[in-house]
């Protein structure tokens, strides 16, 4: 293990395509690439910690064909979250405003749904 600036540093592998995107984003913000990547990782950890506290019974199961699947251990079922008229909709609750929708808004897959062009 190496120390830099009084902090322990561990080297990890990042795919070149991911690194290039992160480097470009850092440049746009006038950030150091290393600091930007560490910031993004720290934010992801904070988001996951918040979701575990906010909704400990919910977990992301998967994402396929523009549908996000969220497991609800409390009710023992999986919610399918999808866009309906450009609004998120929960098939389990048959609602546009439920805990599954709130949870989904914190996940990156929701951005993919909105960025994907409608058919």
C-alpha positions as MATLAB code, in Angstrom:
seq = 'XXXXXXXXXXXXXXXXXXXXXXXXXXXXXXXXXXXXXXXXXXXXXXXXXXXXXXXXXXXXXXXXXXXXXXXXXXXXXXXXXXXXXXXXXXXXXXXXXXXXXXXXXXXXXXXXXXXXXXX';
ca = [
       0.000    0.000    0.000;
       1.231    3.497   -0.872;
       0.679    6.729    1.034;
       0.136   10.057   -0.710;
      -0.689   13.240    1.121;
      -0.982   11.292    4.372;
      -3.691    9.001    2.947;
      -3.442    5.338    2.001;
      -3.809    4.749   -1.724;
      -4.885    1.543   -3.436;
      -4.595    1.086   -7.188;
      -7.628   -0.305   -8.990;
      -8.344   -1.091  -12.623;
     -10.845    1.066  -14.487;
     -11.928    0.348  -18.038;
     -10.422    2.885  -20.448;
     -13.821    3.937  -21.762;
     -14.997    4.701  -18.203;
     -11.765    6.518  -17.377;
     -12.017    8.644  -20.515;
     -15.584    9.678  -19.622;
     -14.591   10.466  -16.037;
     -11.557   12.447  -17.205;
     -13.704   14.454  -19.636;
     -16.285   15.193  -16.906;
     -13.527   16.242  -14.513;
     -12.077   18.545  -17.166;
     -15.444   20.222  -17.750;
     -15.628   20.974  -14.038;
     -11.949   22.004  -13.873;
     -11.299   19.177  -11.385;
      -8.348   16.855  -11.005;
      -9.337   13.467  -12.517;
      -8.295   11.492   -9.428;
     -10.284   13.778   -7.109;
     -13.311   13.618   -9.398;
     -13.301    9.807   -9.517;
     -12.943    9.598   -5.725;
     -15.799   12.081   -5.333;
     -18.091   10.052   -7.619;
     -17.279    6.865   -5.684;
     -17.866    8.580   -2.318;
     -21.251    9.879   -3.520;
     -22.251    6.382   -4.673;
     -21.362    4.986   -1.247;
     -23.382    7.737    0.478;
     -26.371    7.087   -1.815;
     -26.276    3.358   -1.072;
     -25.996    4.002    2.665;
     -28.964    6.386    2.519;
     -31.083    3.870    0.580;
     -30.267    1.130    3.089;
     -31.474    3.428    5.873;
     -34.482    4.922    4.030;
     -35.804    1.649    2.642;
     -33.945   -1.329    4.115;
     -36.487   -3.774    2.708;
     -35.971   -2.637   -0.916;
     -33.217   -3.675   -3.307;
     -32.519   -3.334   -6.995;
     -32.929   -6.698   -8.698;
     -32.265   -5.732  -12.284;
     -32.965   -3.594  -15.284;
     -34.144   -4.935  -18.633;
     -36.030   -3.550  -21.621;
     -36.538   -0.162  -19.924;
     -38.072   -1.746  -16.818;
     -36.440   -1.473  -13.398;
     -37.122   -4.343  -11.000;
     -37.102   -3.582   -7.265;
     -37.474   -6.370   -4.714;
     -39.642   -5.536   -1.711;
     -38.745   -8.023    1.041;
     -41.467   -6.621    3.310;
     -44.262   -7.798    1.004;
     -42.252  -10.582   -0.636;
     -42.812   -9.269   -4.168;
     -40.922   -7.489   -6.929;
     -42.067   -4.115   -8.216;
     -41.671   -3.349  -11.900;
     -40.970    0.344  -12.469;
     -41.415    1.785  -15.954;
     -42.242    4.971  -17.805;
     -45.882    5.521  -18.657;
     -46.611    8.767  -20.504;
     -43.122   10.011  -19.488;
     -43.947    9.469  -15.762;
     -42.544    6.679  -13.600;
     -45.152    4.068  -12.755;
     -45.052    1.159  -10.291;
     -46.792   -1.959  -11.559;
     -46.915   -3.527   -8.077;
     -48.693   -0.620   -6.396;
     -50.392    0.573   -9.600;
     -49.210    4.035   -8.613;
     -47.088    6.997   -9.670;
     -46.217    7.833   -6.056;
     -45.117    5.011   -3.777;
     -41.989    3.969   -1.893;
     -40.799    1.957   -4.905;
     -40.938    5.079   -7.107;
     -39.136    7.151   -4.464;
     -36.431    4.482   -4.210;
     -36.133    4.241   -8.001;
     -35.418    7.968   -8.355;
     -32.117    7.436   -6.519;
     -30.951    4.815   -9.034;
     -29.007    5.522  -12.240;
     -31.293    3.276  -14.283;
     -34.051    5.890  -14.012;
     -31.856    8.384  -15.848;
     -31.387    5.766  -18.582;
     -35.169    5.440  -18.875;
     -35.639    9.175  -19.322;
     -32.685    9.542  -21.704;
     -33.828    6.698  -23.916;
     -35.814    7.957  -26.871;
     -39.479    6.912  -26.863;
     -40.467    4.376  -29.505;
];
